[in-house]
CSV table of C-alpha atoms and ligand atoms in Angstrom, one decimal:
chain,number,residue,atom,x,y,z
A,1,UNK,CA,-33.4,1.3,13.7
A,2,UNK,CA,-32.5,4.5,12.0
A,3,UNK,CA,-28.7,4.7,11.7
A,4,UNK,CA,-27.3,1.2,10.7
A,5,UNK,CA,-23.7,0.4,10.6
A,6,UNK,CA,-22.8,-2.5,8.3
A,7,UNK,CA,-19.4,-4.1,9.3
A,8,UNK,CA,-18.0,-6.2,6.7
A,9,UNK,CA,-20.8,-4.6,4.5
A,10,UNK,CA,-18.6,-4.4,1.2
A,11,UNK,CA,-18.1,-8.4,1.3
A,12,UNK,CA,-20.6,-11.2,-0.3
A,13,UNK,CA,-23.2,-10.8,2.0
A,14,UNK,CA,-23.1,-7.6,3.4
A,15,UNK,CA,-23.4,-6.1,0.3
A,16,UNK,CA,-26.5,-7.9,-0.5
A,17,UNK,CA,-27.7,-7.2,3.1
A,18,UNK,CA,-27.1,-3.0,2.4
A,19,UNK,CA,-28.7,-3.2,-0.7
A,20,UNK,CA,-31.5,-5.5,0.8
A,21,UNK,CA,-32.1,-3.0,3.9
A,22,UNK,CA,-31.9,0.4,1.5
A,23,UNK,CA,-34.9,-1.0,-0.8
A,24,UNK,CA,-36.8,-2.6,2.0
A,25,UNK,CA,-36.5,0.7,4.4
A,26,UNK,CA,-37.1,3.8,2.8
A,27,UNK,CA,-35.8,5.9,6.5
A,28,UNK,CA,-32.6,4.1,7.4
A,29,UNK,CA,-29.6,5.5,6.6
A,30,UNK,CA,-26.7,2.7,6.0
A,31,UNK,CA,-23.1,3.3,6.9
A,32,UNK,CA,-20.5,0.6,5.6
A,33,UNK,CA,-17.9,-0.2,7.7
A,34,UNK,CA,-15.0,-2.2,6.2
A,35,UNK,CA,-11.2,-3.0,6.0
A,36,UNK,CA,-11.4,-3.5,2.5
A,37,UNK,CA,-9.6,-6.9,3.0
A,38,UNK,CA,-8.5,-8.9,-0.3
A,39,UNK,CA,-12.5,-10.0,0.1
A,40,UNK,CA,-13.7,-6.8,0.5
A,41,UNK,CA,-14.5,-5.1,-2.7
A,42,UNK,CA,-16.4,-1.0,-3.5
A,43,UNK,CA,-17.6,-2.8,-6.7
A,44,UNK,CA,-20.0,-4.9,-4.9
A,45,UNK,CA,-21.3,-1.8,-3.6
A,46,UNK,CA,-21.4,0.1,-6.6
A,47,UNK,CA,-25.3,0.2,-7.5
A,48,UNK,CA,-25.7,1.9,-4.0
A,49,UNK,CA,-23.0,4.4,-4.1
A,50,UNK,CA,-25.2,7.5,-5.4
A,51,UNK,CA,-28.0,7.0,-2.7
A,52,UNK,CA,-28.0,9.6,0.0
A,53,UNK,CA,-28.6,7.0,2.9
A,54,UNK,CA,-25.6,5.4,2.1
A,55,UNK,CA,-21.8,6.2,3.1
A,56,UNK,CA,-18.4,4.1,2.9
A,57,UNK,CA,-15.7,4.2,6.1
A,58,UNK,CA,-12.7,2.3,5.9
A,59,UNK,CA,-11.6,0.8,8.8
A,60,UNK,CA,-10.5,-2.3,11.0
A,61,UNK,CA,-12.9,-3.0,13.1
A,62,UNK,CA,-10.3,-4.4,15.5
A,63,UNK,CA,-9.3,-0.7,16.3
A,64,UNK,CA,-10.6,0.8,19.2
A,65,UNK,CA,-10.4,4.3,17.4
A,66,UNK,CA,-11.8,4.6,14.1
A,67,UNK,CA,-14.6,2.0,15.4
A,68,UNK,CA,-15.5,4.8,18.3
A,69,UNK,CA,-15.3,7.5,15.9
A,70,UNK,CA,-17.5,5.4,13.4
A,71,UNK,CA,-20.5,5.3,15.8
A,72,UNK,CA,-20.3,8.4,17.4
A,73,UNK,CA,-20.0,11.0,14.2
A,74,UNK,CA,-22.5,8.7,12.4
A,75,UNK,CA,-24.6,8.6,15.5
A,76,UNK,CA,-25.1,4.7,15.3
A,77,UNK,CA,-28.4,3.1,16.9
A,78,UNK,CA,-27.9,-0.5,15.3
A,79,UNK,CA,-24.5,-2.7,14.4
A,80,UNK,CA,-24.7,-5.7,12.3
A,81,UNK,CA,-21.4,-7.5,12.2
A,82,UNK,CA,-20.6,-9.4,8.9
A,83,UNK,CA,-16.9,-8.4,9.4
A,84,UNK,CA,-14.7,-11.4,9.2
A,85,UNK,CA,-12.1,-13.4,7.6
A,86,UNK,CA,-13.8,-16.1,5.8
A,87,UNK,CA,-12.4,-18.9,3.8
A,88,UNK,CA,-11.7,-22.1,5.5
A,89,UNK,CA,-8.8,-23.1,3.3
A,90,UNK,CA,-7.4,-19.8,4.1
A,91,UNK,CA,-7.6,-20.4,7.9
A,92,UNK,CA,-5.5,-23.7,7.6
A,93,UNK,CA,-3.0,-22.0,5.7
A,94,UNK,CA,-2.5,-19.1,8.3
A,95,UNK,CA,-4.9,-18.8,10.7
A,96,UNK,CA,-3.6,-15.2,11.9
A,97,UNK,CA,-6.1,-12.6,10.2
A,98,UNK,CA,-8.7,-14.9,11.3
A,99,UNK,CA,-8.1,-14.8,15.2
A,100,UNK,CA,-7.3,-10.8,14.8
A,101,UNK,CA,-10.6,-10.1,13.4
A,102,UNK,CA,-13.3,-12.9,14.1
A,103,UNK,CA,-11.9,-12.6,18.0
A,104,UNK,CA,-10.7,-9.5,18.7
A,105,UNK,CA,-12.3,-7.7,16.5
A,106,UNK,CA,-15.9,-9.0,17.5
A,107,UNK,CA,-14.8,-8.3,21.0
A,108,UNK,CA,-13.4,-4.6,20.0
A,109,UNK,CA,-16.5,-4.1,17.8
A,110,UNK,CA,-19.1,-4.9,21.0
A,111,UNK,CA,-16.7,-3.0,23.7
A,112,UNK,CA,-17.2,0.3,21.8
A,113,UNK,CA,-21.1,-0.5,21.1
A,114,UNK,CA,-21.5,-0.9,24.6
A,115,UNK,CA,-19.8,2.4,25.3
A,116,UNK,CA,-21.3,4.4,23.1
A,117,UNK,CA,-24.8,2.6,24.2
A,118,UNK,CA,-25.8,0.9,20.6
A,119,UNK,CA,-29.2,-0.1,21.1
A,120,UNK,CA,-28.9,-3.4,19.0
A,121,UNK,CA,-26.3,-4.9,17.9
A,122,UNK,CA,-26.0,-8.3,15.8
A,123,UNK,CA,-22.7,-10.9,15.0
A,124,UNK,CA,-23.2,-12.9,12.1
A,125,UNK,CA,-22.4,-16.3,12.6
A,126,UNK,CA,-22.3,-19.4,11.1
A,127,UNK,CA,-22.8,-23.2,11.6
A,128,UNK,CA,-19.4,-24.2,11.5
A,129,UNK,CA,-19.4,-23.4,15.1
A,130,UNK,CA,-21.2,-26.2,15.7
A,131,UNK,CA,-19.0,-28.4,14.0
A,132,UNK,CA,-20.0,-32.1,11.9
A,133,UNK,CA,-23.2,-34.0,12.5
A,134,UNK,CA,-23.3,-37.6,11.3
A,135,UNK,CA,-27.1,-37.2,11.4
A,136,UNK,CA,-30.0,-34.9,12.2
A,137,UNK,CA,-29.4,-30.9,12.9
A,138,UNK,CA,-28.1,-28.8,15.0
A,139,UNK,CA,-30.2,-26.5,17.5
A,140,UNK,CA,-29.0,-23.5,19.2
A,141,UNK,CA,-28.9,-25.1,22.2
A,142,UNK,CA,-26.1,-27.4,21.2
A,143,UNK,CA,-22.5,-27.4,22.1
A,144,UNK,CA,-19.9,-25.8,19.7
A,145,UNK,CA,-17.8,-28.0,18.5
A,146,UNK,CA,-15.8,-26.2,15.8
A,147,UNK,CA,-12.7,-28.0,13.7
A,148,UNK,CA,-11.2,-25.7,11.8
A,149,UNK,CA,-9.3,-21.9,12.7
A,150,UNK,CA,-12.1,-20.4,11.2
A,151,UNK,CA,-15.0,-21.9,12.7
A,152,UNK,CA,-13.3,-21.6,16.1
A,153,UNK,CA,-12.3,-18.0,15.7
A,154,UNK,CA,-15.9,-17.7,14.5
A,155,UNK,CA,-17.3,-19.2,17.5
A,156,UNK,CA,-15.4,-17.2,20.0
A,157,UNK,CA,-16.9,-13.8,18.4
A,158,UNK,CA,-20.4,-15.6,18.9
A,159,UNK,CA,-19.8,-16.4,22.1
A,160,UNK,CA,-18.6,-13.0,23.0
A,161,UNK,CA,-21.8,-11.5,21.6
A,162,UNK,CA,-23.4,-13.4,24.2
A,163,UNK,CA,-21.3,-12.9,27.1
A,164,UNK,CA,-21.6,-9.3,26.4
A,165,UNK,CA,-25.3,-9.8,27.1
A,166,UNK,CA,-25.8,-11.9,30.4
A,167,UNK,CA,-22.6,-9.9,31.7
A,168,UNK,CA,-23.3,-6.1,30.8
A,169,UNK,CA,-27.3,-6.3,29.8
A,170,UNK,CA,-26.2,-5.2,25.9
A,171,UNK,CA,-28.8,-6.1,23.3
A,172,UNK,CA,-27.0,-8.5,21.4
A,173,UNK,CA,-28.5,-11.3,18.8
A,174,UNK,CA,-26.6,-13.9,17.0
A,175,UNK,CA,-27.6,-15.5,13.5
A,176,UNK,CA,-26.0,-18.5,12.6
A,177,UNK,CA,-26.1,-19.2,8.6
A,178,UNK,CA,-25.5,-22.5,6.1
A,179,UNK,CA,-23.4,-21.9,3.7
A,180,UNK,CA,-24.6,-19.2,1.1
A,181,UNK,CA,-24.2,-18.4,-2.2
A,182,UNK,CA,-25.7,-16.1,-5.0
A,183,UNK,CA,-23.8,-12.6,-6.8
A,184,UNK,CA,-20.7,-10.9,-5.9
A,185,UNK,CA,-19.3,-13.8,-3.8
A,186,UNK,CA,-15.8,-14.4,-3.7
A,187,UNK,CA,-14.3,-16.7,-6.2
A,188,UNK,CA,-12.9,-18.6,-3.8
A,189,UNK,CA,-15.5,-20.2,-2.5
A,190,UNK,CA,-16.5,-23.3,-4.0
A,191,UNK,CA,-19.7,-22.6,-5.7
A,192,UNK,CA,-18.3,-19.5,-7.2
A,193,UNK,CA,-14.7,-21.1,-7.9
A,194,UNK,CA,-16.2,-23.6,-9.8
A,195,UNK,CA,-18.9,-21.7,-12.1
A,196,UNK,CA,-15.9,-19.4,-13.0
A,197,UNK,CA,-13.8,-21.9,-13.5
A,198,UNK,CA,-16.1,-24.3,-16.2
A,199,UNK,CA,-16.9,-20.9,-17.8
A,200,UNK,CA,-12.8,-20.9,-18.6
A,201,UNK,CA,-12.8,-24.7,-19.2
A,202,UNK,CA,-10.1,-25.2,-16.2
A,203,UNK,CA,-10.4,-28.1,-13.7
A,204,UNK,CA,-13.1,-28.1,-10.8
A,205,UNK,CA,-10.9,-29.3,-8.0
A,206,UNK,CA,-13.3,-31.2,-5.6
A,207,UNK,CA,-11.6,-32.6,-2.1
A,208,UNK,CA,-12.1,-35.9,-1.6
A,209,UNK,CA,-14.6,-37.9,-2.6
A,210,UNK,CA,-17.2,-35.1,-2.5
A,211,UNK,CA,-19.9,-36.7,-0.5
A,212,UNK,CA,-19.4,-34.4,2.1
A,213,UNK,CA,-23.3,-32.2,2.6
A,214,UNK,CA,-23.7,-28.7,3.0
A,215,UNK,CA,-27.2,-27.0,3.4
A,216,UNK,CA,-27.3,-24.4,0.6
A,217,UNK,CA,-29.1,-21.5,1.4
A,218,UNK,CA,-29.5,-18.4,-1.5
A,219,UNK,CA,-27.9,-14.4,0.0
A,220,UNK,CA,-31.7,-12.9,-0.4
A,221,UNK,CA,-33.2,-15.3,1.8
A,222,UNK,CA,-30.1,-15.0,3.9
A,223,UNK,CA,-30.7,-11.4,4.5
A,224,UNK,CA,-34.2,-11.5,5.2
A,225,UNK,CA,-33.7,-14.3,7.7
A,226,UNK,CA,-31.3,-11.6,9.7
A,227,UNK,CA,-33.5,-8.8,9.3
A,228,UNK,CA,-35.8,-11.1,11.0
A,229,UNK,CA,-33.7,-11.7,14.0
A,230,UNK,CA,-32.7,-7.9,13.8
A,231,UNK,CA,-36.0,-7.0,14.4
A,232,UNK,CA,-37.4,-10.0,16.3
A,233,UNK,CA,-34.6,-11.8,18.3
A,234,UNK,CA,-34.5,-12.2,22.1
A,235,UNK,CA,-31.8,-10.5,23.4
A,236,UNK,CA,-28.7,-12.9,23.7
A,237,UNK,CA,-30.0,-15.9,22.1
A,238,UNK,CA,-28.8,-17.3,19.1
A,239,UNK,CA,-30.7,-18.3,15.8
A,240,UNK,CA,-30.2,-21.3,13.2
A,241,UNK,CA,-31.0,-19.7,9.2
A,242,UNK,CA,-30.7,-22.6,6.7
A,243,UNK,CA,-31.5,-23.6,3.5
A,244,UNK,CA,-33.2,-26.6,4.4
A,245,UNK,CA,-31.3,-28.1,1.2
A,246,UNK,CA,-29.2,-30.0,1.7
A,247,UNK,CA,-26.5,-31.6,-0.8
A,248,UNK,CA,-23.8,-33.6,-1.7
A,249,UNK,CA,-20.8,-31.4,-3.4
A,250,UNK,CA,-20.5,-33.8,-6.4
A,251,UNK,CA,-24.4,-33.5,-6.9
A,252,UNK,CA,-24.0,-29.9,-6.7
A,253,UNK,CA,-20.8,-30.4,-9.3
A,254,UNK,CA,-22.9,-31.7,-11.6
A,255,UNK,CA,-26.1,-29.7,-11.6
A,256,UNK,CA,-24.1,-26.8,-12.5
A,257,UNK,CA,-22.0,-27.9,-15.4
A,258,UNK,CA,-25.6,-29.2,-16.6
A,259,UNK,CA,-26.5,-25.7,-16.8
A,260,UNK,CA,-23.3,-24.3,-17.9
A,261,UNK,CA,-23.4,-27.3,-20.8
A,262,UNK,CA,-19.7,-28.1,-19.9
A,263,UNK,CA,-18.3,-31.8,-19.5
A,264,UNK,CA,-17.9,-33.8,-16.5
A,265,UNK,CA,-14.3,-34.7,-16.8
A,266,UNK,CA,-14.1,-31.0,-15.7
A,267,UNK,CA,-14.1,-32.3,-12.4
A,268,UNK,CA,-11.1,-33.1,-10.4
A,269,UNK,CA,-10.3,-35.2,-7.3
A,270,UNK,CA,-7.7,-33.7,-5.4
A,271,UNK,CA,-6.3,-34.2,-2.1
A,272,UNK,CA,-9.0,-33.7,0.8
A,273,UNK,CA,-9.2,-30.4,2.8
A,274,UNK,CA,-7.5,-31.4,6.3
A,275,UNK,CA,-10.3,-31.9,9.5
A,276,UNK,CA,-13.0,-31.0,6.8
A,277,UNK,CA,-16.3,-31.6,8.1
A,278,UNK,CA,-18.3,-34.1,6.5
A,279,UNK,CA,-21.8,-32.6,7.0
A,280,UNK,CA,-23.5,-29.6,8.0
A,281,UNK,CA,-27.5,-29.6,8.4
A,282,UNK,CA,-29.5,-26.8,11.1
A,283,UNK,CA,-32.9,-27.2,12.5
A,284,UNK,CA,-34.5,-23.7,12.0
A,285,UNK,CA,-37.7,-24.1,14.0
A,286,UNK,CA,-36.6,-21.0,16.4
A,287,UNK,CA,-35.9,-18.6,13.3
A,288,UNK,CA,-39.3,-19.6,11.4
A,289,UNK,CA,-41.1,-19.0,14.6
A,290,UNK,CA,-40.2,-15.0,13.7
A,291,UNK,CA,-42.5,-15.5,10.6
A,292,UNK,CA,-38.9,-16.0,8.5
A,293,UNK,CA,-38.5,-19.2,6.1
A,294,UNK,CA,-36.2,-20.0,3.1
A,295,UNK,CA,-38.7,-18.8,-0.1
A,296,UNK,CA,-35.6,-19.2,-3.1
A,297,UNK,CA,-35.7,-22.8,-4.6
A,298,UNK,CA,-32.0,-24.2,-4.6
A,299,UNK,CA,-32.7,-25.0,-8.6
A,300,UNK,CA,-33.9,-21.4,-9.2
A,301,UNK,CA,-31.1,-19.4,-6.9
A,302,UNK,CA,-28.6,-21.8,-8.9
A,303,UNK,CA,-29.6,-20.9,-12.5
A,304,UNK,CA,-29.5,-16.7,-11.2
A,305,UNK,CA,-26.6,-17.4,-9.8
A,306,UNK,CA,-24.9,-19.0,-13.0
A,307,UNK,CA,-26.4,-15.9,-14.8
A,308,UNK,CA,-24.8,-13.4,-12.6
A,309,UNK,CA,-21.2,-14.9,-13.1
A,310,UNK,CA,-21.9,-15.7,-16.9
A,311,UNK,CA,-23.0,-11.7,-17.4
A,312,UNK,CA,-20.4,-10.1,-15.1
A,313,UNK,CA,-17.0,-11.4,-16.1
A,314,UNK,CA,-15.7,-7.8,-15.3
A,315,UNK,CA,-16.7,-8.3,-11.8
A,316,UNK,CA,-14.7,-11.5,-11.6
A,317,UNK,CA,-12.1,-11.3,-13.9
A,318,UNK,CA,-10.2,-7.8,-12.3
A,319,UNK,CA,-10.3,-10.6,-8.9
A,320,UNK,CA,-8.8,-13.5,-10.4
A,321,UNK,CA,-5.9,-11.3,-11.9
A,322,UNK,CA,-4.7,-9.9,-8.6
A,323,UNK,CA,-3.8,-11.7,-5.1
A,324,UNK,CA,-5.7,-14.4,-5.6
A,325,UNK,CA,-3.1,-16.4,-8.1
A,326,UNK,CA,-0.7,-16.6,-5.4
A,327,UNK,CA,-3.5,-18.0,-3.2
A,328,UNK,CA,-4.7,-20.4,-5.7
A,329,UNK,CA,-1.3,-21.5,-6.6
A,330,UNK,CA,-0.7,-21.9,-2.6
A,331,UNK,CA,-3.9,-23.8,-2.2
A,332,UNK,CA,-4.4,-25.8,-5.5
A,333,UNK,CA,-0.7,-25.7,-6.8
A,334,UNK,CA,0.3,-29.5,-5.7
A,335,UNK,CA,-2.9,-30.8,-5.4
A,336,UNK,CA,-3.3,-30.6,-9.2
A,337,UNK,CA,0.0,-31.6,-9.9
A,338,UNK,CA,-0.3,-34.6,-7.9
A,339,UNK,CA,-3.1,-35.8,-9.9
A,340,UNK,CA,-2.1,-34.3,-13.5
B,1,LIG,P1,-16.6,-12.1,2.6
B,1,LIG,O1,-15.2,-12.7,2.9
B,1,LIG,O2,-17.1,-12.0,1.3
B,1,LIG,O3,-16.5,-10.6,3.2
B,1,LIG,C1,-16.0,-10.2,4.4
B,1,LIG,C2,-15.9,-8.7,4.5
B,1,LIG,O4,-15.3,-8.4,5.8
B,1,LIG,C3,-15.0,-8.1,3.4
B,1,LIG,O5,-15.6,-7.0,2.9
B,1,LIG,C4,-13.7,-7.7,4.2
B,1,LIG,O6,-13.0,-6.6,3.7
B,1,LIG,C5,-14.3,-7.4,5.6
B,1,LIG,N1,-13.3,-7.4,6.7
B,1,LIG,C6,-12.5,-8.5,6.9
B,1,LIG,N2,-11.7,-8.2,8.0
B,1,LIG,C7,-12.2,-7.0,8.5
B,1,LIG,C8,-11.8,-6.1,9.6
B,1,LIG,N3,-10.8,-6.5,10.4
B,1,LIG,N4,-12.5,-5.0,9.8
B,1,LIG,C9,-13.4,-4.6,8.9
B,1,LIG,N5,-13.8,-5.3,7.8
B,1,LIG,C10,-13.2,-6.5,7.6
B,1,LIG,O7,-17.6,-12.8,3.6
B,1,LIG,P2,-19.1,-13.3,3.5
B,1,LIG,O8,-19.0,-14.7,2.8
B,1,LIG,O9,-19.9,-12.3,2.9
B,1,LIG,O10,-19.4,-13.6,5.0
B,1,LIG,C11,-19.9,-12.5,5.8
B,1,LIG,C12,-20.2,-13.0,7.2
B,1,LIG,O11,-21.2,-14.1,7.2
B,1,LIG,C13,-19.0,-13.6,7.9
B,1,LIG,O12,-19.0,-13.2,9.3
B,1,LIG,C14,-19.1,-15.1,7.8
B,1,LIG,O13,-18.5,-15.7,8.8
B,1,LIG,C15,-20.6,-15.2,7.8
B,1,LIG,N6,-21.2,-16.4,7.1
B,1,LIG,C16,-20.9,-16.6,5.8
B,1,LIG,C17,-21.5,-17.7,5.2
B,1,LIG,C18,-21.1,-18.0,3.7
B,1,LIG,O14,-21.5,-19.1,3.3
B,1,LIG,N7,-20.5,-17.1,3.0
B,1,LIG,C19,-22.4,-18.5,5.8
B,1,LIG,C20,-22.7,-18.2,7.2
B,1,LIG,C21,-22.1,-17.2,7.8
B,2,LIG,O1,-21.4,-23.2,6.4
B,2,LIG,C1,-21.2,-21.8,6.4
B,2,LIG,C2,-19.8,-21.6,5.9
B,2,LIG,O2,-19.8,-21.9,4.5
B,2,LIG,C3,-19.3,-20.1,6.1
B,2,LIG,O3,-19.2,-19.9,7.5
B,2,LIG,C4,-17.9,-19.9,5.5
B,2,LIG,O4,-17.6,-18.6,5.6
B,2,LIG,C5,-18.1,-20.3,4.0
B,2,LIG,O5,-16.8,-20.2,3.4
B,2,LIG,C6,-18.6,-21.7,3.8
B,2,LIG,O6,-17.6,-22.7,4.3
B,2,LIG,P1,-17.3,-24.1,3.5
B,2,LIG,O7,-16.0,-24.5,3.9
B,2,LIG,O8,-18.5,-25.0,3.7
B,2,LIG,O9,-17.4,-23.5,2.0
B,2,LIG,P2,-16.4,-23.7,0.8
B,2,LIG,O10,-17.1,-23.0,-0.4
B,2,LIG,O11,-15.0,-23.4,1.0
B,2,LIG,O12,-16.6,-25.3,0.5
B,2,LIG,C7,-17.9,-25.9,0.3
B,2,LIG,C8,-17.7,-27.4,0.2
B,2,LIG,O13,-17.0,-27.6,-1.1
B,2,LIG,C9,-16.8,-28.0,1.3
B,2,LIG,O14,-17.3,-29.3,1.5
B,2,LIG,C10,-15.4,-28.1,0.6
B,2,LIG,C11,-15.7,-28.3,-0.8
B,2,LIG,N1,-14.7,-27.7,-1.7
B,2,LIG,C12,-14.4,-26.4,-1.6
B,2,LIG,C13,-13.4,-25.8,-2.4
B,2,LIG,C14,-13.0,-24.4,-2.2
B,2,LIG,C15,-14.1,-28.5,-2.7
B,2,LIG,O15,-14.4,-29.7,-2.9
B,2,LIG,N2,-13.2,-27.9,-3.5
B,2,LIG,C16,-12.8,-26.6,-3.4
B,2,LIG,O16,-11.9,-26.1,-4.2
């Protein structure tokens, strides 16, 4: 692993994940690869951008050109895909960008790997694919059963990653992730839409009832969990990296308004995201058997992660000005109304 491209690398986690790799390997040399997508941000990337190992490209990686040109000129041994559309809500709303890039671009991404004869390549996935379980946890082994565009979309460019190893021999991995969170992600998501949010003393709307679980899992241990598989993964198998914490939202709700010392009547009820899965929970046993495990506590990784968004307000304030009132207005618009 000497010339890495990072697509998607100027997002949430794959800008952690460069900035994880550059301290962690003093010979690689880290190209970013990325749209620059209303997600996709240089200011995440901004405490890399004088380090000689480290370039920016922007590009789709659903074209077959720029992607080709990416690996050749940049001569490209390893490619780790974090490229994708993201947000759940913004899936139901139009699912379009979703199936362009999570589908065809995964399968774009892996053609021209194989081409060019990548010698590793890894698609960041996620354990929506798998869908809801009552009870339990998912192994890899398990059917997908995604619910929403996204997960589907996200499922197919998981899947493909794996065809593209029993059919051509290409050395492909797949991680599939719980739900992160930590600095620099999007404040759409609900951790950071709600932290940033209290901090402006405007509503926290939660779906439903909020007993729906999610298994919270911090962006360090994240990265180091698909470094793992990078480095240690069978070729074309797939492996579970989760928190092993899981939580009720509204529990979640509260712990942070604890520790931002803001009031509970903050919170909310609104109308319930449609087909939203009630619980998410993974069984890492095959990922700890490459000597990773979750090391963050979810109490710990919270309070940083408070921190970050109460010391960088530049970071999130330029976001919430732009694109992202029309989305909120789109997503949230009614549903607060209705219960205002
Ligand atoms: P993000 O939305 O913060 O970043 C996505 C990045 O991809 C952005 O920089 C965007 O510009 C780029 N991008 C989008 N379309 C592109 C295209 N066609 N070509 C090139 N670049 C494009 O996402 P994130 O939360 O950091 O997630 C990264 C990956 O991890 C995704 O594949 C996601 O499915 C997966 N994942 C996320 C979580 C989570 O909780 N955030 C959990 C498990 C898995
Ligand atoms: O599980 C991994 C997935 O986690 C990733 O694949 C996705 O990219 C990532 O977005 C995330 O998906 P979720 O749908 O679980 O995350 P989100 O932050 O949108 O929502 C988390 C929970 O909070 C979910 O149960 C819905 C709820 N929620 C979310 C928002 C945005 C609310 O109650 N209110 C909100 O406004």
């Amino acid at each position: 692993m000497k010339n890495l491209l990072v697509c998607g690398g100027a997002g949430f986690i794959g800008s952690n994940f460069v900035r994880y790799m550059l301290k962690k390997y003093p010979d690689i040399h880290v190209v970013v690869y990325d749209k620059l997508t209303y997600a996709g941000n240089r200011d995440n990337l901004e405490s890399v951008s004088q380090d000689e190992r480290y370039k920016f490209l922007q590009g789709d990686i659903a074209e077959h050109g720029p992607v080709a040109r990416a690996l050749e000129f940049n001569r490209i041994d390893t490619v780790v895909n974090f490229a994708a559309e993201t947000h759940v809500d913004r899936s139901i709303l139009d699912p379009d960008a979703f199936i362009h890039t999570n589908t065809m671009g995964v399968y774009v991404l892996l053609e021209e790997s194989r081409k060019y004869g990548v010698e590793r390549f890894l698609q960041v996935s996620t354990d929506e694919v798998y869908g809801s379980i009552p009870q339990g946890a998912f192994r890899e082994g398990d059917p997908l059963e995604p619910n929403s565009p996204y997960a589907a979309s996200k499922a197919s460019g998981d899947l493909m990653a794996r065809a593209y190893h029993v059919t051509y021999g290409m050395n492909t991995v797949v991680t599939r992730g719980s739900n992160t969170f930590g600095p620099y992600q999007y404040p759409e998501k609900v951790l950071p839409l709600f932290i940033t949010n209290a901090l402006e003393d405007q509503p926290l709307p939660l779906y439903g009832d909020g007993k729906q679980v999610r298994d919270w899992l911090y962006v360090d241990d994240h990265c180091a969990g698909i470094d793992a598989v990078l480095r240690h993964g069978q070729p074309g198998e797939a492996y579970n990296v989760g928190g092993e914490n899981e939580r009720h939202n509204i529990d979640v709700v509260y712990m942070l308004l604890e520790l931002l010392g803001k009031p509970q009547s903050l919170i909310r009820p609104v109308e319930d995201r449609p087909g939203h899965d009630r619980r998410y929970a993974l069984d890492n046993t095959k990922t700890r058997q490459l000597g990773w495990k979750p090391e963050v506590s979810f109490e710990e990784a919270l309070k940083c992660t408070v921190e970050w968004y109460k010391s960088n307000e530049w970071w999130w304030r330029k976001i919430k000005s732009g694109e992202y009132q029309q989305y909120y207005k789109a997503q949230y618009g009614q549903r607060l109304k209705d219960i205002s």
